[in-house]
Short mmCIF file of C-alpha atoms and ligand atoms in Angstrom, two decimals:
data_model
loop_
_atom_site.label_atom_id
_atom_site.label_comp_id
_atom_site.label_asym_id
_atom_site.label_seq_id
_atom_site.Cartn_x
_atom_site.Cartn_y
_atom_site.Cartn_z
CA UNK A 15 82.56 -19.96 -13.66
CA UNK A 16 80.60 -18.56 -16.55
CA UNK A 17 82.81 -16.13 -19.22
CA UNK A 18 83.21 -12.79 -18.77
CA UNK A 19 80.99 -10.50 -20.87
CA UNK A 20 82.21 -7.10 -22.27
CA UNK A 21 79.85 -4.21 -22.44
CA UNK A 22 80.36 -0.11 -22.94
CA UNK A 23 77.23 -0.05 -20.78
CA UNK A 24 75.89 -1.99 -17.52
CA UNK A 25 72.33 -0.79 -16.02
CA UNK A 26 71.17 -1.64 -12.74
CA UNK A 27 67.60 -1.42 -12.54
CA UNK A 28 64.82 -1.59 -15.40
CA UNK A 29 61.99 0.82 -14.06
CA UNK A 30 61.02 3.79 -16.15
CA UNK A 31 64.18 5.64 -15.91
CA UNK A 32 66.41 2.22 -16.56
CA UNK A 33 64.64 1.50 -19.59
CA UNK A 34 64.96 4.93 -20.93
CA UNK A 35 68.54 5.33 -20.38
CA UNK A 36 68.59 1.59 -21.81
CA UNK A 37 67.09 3.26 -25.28
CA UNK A 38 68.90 6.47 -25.13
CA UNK A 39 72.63 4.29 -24.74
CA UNK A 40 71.39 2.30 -27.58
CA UNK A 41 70.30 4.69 -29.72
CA UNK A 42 73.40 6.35 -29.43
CA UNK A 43 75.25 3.13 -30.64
CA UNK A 44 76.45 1.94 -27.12
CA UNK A 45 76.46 -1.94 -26.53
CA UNK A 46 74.20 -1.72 -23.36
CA UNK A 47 72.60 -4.50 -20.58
CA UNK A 48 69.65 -3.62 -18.41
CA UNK A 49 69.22 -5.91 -15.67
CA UNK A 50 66.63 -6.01 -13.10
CA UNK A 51 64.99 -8.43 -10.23
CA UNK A 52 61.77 -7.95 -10.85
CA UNK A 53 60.28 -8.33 -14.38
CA UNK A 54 58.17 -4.89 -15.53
CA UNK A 55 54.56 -5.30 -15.26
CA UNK A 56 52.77 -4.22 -18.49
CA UNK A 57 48.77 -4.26 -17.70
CA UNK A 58 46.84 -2.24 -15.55
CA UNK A 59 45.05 -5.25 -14.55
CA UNK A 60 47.84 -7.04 -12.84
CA UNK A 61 48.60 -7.12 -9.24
CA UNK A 62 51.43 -4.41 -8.67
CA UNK A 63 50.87 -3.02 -11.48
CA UNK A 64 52.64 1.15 -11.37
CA UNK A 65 48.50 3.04 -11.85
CA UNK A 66 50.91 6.56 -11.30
CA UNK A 67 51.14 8.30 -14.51
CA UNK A 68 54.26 10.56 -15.39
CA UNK A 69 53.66 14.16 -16.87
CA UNK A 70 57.04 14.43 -19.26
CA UNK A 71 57.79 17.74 -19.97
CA UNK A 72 59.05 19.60 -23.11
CA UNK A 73 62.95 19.14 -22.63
CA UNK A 74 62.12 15.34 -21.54
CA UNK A 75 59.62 14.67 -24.74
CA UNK A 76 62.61 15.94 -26.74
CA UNK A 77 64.80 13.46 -24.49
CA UNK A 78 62.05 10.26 -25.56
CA UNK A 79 62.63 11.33 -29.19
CA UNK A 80 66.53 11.04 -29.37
CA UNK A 81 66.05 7.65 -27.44
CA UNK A 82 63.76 6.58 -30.32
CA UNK A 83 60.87 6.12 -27.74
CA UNK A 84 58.71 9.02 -28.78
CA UNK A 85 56.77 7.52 -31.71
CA UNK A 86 55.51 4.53 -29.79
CA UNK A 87 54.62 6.73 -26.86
CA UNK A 88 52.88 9.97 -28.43
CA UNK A 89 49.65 7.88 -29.54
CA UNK A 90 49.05 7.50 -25.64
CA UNK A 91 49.77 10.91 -24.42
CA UNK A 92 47.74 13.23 -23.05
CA UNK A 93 48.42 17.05 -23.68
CA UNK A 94 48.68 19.31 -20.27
CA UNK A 95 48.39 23.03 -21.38
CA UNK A 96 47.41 24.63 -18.48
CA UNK A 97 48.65 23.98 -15.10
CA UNK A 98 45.76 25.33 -12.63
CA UNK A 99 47.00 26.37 -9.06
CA UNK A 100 43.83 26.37 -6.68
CA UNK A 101 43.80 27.58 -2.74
CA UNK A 102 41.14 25.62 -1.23
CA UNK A 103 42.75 26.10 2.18
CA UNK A 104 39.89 28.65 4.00
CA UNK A 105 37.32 27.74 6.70
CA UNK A 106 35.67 25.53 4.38
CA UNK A 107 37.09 22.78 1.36
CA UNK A 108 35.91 25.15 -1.17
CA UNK A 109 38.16 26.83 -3.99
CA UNK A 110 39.18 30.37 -2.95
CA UNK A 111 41.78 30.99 -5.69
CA UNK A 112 42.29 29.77 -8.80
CA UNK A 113 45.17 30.71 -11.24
CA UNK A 114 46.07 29.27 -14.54
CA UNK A 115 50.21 28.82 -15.33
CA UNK A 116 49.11 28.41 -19.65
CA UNK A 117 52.07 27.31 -21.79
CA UNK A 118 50.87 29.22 -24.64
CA UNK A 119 52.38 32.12 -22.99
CA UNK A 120 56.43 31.15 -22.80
CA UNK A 121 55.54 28.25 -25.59
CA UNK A 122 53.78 27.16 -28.72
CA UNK A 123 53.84 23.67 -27.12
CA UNK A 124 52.12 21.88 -24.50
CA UNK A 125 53.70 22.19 -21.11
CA UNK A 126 53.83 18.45 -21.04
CA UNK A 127 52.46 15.20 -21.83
CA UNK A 128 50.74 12.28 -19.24
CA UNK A 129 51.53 8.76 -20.05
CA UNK A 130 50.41 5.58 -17.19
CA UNK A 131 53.47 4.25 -15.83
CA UNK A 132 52.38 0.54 -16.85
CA UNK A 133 52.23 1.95 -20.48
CA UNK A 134 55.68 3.55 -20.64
CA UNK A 135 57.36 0.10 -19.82
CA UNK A 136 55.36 -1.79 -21.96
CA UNK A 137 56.38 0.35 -25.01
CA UNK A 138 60.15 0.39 -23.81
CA UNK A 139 60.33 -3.08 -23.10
CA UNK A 140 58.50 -3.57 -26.35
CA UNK A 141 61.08 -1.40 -27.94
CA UNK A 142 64.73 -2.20 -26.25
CA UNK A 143 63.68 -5.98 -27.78
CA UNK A 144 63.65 -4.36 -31.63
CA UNK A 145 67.76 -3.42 -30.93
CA UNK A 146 70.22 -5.88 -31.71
CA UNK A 147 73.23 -3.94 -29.35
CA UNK A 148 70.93 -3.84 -25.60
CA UNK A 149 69.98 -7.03 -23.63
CA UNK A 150 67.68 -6.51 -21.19
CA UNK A 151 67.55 -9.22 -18.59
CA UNK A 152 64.29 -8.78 -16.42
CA UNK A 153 64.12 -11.14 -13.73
CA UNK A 154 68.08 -10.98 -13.09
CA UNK A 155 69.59 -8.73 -10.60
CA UNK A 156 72.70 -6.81 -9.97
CA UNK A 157 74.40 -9.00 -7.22
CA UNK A 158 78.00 -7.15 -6.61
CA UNK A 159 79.92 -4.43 -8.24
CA UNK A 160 83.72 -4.33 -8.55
CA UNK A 161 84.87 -0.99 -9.75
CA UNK A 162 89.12 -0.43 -10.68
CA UNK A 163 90.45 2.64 -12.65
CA UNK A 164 89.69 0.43 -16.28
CA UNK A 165 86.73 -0.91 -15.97
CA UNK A 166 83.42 -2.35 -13.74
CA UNK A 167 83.25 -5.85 -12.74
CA UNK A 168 79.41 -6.71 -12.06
CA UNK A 169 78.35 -9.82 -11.48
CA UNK A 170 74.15 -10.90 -11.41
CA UNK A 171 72.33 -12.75 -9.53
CA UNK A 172 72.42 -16.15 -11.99
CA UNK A 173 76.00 -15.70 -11.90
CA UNK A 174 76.85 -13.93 -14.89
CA UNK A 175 79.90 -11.40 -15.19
CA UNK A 176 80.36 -8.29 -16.98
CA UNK A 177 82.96 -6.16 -17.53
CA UNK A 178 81.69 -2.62 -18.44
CA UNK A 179 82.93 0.89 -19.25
CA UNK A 180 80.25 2.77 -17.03
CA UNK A 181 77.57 1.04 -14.67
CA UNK A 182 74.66 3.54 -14.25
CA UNK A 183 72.76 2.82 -10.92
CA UNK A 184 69.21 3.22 -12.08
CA UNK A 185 67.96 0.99 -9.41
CA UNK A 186 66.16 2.96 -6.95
CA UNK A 187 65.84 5.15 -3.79
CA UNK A 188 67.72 2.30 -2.10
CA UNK A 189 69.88 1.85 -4.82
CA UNK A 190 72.37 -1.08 -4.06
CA UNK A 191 74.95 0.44 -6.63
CA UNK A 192 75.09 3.54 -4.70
CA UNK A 193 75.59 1.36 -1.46
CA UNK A 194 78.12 -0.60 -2.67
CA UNK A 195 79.84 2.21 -3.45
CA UNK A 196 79.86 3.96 0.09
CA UNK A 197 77.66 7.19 -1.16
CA UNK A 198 76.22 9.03 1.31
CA UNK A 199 72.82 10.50 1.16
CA UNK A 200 70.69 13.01 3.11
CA UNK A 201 66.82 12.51 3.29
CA UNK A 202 63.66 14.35 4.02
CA UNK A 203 60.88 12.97 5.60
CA UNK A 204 57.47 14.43 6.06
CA UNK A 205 55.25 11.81 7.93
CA UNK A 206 53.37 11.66 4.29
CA UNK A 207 52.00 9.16 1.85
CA UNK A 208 50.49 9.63 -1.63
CA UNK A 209 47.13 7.72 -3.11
CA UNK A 210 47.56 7.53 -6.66
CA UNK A 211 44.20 6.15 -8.80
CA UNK A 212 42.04 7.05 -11.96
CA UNK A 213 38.95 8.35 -11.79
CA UNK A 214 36.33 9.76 -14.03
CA UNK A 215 34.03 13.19 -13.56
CA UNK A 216 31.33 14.82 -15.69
CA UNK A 217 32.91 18.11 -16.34
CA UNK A 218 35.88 17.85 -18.73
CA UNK A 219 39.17 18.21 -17.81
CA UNK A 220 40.22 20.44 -21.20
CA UNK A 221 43.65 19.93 -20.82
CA UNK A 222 43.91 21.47 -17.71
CA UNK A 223 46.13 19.98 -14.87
CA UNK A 224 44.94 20.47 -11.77
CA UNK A 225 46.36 21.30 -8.32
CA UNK A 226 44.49 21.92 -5.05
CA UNK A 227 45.74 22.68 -2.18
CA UNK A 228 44.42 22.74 1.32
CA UNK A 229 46.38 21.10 4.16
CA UNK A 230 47.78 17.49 4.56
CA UNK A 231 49.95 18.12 0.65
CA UNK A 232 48.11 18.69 -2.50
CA UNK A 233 45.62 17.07 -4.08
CA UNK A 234 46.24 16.85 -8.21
CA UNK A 235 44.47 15.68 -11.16
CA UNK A 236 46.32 15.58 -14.33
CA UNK A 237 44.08 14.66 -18.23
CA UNK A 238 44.20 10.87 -19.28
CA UNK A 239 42.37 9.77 -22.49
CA UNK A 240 38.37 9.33 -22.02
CA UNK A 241 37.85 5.95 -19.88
CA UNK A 242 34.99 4.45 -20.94
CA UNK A 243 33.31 7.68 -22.54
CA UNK A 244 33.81 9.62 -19.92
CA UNK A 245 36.64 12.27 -19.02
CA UNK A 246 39.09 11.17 -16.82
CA UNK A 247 41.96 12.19 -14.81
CA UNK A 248 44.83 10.48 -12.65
CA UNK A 249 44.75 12.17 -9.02
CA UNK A 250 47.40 11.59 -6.80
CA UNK A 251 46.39 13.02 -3.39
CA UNK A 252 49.12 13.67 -0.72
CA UNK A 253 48.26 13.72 3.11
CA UNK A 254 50.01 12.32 6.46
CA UNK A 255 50.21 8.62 6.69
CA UNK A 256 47.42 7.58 9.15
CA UNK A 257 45.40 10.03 6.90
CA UNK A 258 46.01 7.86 3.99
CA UNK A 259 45.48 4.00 5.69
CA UNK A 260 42.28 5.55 6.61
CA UNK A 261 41.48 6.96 2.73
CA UNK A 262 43.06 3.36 1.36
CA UNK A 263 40.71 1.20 3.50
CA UNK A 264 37.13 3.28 2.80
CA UNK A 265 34.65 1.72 0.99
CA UNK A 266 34.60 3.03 -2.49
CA UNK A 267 31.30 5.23 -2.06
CA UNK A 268 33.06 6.98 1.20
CA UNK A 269 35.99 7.56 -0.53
CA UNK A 270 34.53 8.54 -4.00
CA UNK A 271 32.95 11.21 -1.43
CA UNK A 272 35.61 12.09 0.45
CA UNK A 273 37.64 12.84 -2.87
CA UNK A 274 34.98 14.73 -4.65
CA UNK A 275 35.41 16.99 -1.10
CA UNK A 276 38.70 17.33 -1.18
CA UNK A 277 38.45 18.36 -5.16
CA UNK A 278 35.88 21.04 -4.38
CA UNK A 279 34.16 19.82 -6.36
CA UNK A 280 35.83 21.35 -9.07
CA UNK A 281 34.78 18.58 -11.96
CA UNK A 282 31.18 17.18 -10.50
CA UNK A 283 31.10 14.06 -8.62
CA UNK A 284 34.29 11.81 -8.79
CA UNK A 285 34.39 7.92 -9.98
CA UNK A 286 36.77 5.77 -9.28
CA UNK A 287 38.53 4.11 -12.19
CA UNK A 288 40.98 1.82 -10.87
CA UNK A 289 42.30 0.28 -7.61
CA UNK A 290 44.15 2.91 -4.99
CA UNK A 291 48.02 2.24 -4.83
CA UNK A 292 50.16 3.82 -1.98
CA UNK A 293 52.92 5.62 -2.31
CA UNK A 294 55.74 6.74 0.64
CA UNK A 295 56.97 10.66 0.66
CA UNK A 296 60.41 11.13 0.96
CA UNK A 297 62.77 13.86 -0.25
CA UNK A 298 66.30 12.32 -0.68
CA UNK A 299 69.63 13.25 -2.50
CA UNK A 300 72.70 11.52 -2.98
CA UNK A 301 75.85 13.44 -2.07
CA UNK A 302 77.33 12.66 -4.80
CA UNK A 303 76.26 11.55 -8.29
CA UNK A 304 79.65 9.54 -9.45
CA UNK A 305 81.69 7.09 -8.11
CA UNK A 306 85.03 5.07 -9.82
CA UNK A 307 83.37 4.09 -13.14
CA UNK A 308 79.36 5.04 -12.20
CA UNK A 309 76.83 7.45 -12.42
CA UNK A 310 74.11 7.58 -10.30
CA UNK A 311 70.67 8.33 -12.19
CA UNK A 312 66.77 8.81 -11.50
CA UNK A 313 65.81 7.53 -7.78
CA UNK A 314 69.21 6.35 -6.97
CA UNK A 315 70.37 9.93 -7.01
CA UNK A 316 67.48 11.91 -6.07
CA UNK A 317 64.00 11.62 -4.78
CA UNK A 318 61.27 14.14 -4.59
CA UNK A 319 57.56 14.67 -3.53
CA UNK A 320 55.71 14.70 -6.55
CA UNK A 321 54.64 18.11 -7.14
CA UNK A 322 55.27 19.72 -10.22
CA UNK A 323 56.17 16.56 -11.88
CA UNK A 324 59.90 16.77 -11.26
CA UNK A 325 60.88 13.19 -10.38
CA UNK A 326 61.30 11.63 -13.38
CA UNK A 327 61.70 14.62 -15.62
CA UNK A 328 64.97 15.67 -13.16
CA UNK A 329 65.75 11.90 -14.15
CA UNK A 330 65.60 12.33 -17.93
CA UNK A 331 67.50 15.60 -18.12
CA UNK A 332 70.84 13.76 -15.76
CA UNK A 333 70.50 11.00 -18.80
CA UNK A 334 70.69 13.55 -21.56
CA UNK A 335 73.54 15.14 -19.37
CA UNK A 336 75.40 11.42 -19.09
CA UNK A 337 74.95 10.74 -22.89
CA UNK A 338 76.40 13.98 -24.39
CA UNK A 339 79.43 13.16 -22.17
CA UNK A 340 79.39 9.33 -23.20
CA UNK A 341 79.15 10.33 -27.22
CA UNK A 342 82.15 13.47 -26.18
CA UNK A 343 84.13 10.39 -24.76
CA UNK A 344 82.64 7.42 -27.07
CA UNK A 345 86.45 5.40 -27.17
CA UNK A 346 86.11 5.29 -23.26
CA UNK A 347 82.27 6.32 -21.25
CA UNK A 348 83.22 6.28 -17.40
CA UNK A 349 86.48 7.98 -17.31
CA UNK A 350 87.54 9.84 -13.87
CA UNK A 351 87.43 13.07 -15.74
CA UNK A 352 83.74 12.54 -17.71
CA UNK A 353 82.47 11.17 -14.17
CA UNK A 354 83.88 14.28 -12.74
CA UNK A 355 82.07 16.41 -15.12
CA UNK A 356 78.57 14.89 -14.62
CA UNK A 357 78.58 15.44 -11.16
CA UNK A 358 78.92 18.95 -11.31
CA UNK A 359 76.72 19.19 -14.35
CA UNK A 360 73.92 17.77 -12.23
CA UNK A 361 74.53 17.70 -8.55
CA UNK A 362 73.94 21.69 -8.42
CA UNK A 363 70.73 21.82 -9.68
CA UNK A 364 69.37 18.63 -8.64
CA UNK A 365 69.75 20.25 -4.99
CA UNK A 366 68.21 23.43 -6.25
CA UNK A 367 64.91 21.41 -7.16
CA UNK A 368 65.26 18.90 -4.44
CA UNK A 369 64.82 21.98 -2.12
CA UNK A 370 62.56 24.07 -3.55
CA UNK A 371 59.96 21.17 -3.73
CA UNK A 372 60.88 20.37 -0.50
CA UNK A 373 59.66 23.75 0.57
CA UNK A 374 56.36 23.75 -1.61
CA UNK A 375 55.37 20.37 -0.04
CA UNK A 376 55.78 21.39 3.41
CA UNK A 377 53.98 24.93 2.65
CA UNK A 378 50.93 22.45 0.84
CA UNK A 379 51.03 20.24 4.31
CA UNK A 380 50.37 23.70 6.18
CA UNK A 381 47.35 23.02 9.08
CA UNK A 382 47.33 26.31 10.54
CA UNK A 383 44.87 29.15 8.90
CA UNK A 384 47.78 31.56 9.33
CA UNK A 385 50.27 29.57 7.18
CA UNK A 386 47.22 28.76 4.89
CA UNK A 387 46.68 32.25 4.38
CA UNK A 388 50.12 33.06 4.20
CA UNK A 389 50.97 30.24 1.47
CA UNK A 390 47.82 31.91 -0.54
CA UNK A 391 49.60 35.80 -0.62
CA UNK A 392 52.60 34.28 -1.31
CA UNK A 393 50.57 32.25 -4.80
CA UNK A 394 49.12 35.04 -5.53
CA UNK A 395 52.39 37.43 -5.49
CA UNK A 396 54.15 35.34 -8.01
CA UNK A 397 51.07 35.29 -10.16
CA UNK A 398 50.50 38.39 -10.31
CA UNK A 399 54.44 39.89 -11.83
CA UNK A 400 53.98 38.55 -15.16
CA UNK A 401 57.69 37.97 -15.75
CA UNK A 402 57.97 36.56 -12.52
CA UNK A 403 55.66 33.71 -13.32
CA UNK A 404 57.07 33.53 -16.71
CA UNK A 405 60.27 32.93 -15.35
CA UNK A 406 58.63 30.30 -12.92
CA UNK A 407 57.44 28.52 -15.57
CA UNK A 408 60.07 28.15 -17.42
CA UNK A 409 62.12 26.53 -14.54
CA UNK A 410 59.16 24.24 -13.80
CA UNK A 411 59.88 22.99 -17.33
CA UNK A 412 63.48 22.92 -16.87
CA UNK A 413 64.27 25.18 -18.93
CA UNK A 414 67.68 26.58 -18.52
CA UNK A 415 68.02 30.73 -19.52
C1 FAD B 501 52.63 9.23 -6.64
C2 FAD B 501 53.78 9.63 -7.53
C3 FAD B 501 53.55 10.34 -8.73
C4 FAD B 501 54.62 10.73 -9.55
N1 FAD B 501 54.38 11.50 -10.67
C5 FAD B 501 55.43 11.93 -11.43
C6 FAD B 501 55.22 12.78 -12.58
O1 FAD B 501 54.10 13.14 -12.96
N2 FAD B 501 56.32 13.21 -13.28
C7 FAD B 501 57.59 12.84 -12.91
O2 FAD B 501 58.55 13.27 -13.56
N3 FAD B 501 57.81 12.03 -11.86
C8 FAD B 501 56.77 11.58 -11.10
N4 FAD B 501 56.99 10.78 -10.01
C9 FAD B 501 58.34 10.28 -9.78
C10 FAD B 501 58.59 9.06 -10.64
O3 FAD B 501 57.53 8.15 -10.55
C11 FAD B 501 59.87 8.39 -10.19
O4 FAD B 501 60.92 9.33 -10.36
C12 FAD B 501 60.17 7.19 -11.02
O5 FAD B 501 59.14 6.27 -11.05
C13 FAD B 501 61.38 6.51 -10.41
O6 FAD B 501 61.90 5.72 -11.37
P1 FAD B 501 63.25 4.93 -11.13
O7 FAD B 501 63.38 4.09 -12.35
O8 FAD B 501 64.36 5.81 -10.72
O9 FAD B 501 62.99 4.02 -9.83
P2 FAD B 501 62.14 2.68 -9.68
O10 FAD B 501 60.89 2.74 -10.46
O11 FAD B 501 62.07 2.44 -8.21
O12 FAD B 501 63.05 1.59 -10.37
C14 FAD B 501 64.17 1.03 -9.74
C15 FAD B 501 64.32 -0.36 -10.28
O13 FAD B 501 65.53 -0.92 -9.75
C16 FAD B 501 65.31 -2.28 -9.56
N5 FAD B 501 66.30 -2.86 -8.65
C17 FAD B 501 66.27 -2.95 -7.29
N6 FAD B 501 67.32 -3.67 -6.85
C18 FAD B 501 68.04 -4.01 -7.96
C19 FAD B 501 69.24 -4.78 -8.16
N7 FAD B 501 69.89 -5.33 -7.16
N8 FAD B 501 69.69 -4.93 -9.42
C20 FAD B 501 69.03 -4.38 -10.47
N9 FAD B 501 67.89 -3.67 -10.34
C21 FAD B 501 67.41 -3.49 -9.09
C22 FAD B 501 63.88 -2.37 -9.02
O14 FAD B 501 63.33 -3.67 -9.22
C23 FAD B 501 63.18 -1.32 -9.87
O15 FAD B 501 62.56 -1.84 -11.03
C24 FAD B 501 55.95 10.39 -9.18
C25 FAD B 501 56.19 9.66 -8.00
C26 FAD B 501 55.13 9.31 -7.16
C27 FAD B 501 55.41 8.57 -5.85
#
């Protein structure tokens, strides 16, 4: 039987929101191990490679810095300093209403910044590797946890055992963690599936992300770096799942048509600049986010559509909750009492967002030209009371007062 390792801090799960919480343990001084089944994929190129960018947002930017992973990033980001809210849901797939949400009026920043996925872990791997206190094991997985009032016993997949002070589940909507725990969970489904792809378009982007929405679940665009001289933007378009297996299986000049439609037509004819990956819908939160010595982070605890670009940005913001407690309780991270504490730090207002985009996906998916209509009064209400769409802003960003 192979010797029993000590660490303050066991991850399950290396995607984007393992990793970070890998760098943000670490950089706080935490002896930390990251393990996960299936080794990240760094290049756009490869087969399964994650083409679905991530808009971070101010409080999470702030979040990459403290981890130490905002330097590497910030050559690769993209600026976002308008969010643009189009109504393209009339008779016809044309733009009826357009309104801009600019971040120069609650900020002096950018509302956010748009990184590819593929990119973020190949600068976190390529950073967790320059810190002598976290070992991250790709290609291992968690095989069984073991949780007493002292400590966690995990043990991997090659047999390895740990003893930790706190195991963070950071390994997914079907997290195993949270399974073998016994927490319940309540999801949302909506029959929906989301393309996500790079393309390129003659008019430029300037900053400017993008939503449209018509029926089926919005349709977004959000600035990437030129691609090959040209602008370009990553779109990930929602719509029902026949809908999509339809879109997925067009031949690129059908679909590059289609799309430009469904844009209309805002930034000329669209280009393709990558393959199309598919992505399931679900809205899904855990009902709690603890258990004896674990916290439940990122996917494991909480999935949502991705409108607004809450997913990961939620995920960030329960880390920076999880580490403030860790450093408060640095002799012992994963007490009953600092467990206790996260949960009701987080749970509250992770249901808050978990249902309010629940309710703007299903008023995007609207077919019916009454709801259409209805969902456009209702945009242009909240536009219109300055404070209110301050306000609104401000808790897009996460912002709290
Ligand atoms: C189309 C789309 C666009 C999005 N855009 C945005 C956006 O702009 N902004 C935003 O904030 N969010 C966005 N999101 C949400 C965001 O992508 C997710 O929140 C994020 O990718 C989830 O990360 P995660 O690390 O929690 O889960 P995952 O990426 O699923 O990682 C879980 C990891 O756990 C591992 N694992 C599984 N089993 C085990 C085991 N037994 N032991 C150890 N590890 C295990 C898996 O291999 C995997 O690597 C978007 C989502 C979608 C679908």
């Amino acid at each position: 039987m192979s010797a029993l390792e000590q660490t303050d801090i066991f991850i399950s799960g290396g995607g984007v929101a393992g990793l970070t919480a890998a760098a943000a343990f670490g950089a706080a001084g935490f002896s930390v191990i990251c393990a996960d089944p299936a080794p990240p994929i760094t290049e756009a190129a490869t087969e399964g490679a994650d083409l679905r960018t991530t808009a971070f947002l101010q409080p999470s930017r702030d979040f990459l810095d403290r981890a130490g992973l905002w330097d590497r990033l910030a050559p690769h980001a993209m600026p976002l300093q308008v969010m643009r809210i189009v109504d393209a849901g009339g008779e016809r797939a044309e733009a009826r209403v357009a309104h801009d949400f600019n971040a120069a009026d609650i900020s002096e920043l950018p509302f956010g910044w748009n990184l590819p996925n593929w990119l973020l872990r190949r600068e976190m791997v390529g950073h967790l590797a320059t810190l002598p206190n976290v070992d991250f094991c790709p290609g291992t997985g968690t095989a069984q946890v073991l949780t007493r009032e002292a400590e966690a016993r995990v043990t991997l997949t090659d047999g390895a055992r740990i003893a930790a002070k706190l195991v963070i589940a950071a390994d997914g909507r079907a997290s195993p963690v949270r399974e073998a725990l016994g927490i319940g969970l309540r999801s949302m489904r909506y029959g929906q599936k989301a393309l996500a792809f790079a393309v390129t378009h003659p008019i430029p982007h300037e900053n400017v992300s993008t939503e449209i929405h018509r029926s089926g679940g919005p349709f977004t665009l959000v600035p990437l770096p030129d691609h090959e001289g040209r602008p370009s933007s990553a779109i990930v378009w929602m719509e029902r799942g026949p809908e999509v297996k339809r879109l997925a299986a067009l031949p690129e000049p059908e679909f590059e048509a289609e799309m430009t439609e469904r844009s209309a037509h805002l930034f000329g004819p669209l280009k393709l600049a990558s393959r199309r990956t598919v992505w399931p819908i679900i809205a899904q939160i855990a009902d709690r986010m603890e258990g004896e010595r674990t916290a439940l982070v990122a996917e494991a605890a909480h999935v949502v559509p991705p409108i607004g670009a809450q997913g990961l940005n939620m995920s960030l913001a329960d880390m920076r909750v999880l580490v403030d407690l860790a450093e408060a309780h640095r002799d012992d991270p994963g007490t009953r009492a600092m467990l206790r504490e996260y949960h009701r730090a987080r749970h509250a207002e992770v249901l808050a967002r978990v249902t309010g985009v629940d309710a703007l996906n299903r008023a995007s998916m609207a077919e019916a030209q009454g709801l259409r209509d209805l969902r456009l009064r209702a945009l242009n209400a909240i536009y219109s009371v300055a404070p209110v769409r301050r306000v609104m802003m401000r808790a897009g960003l996460g912002a709290t007062g």
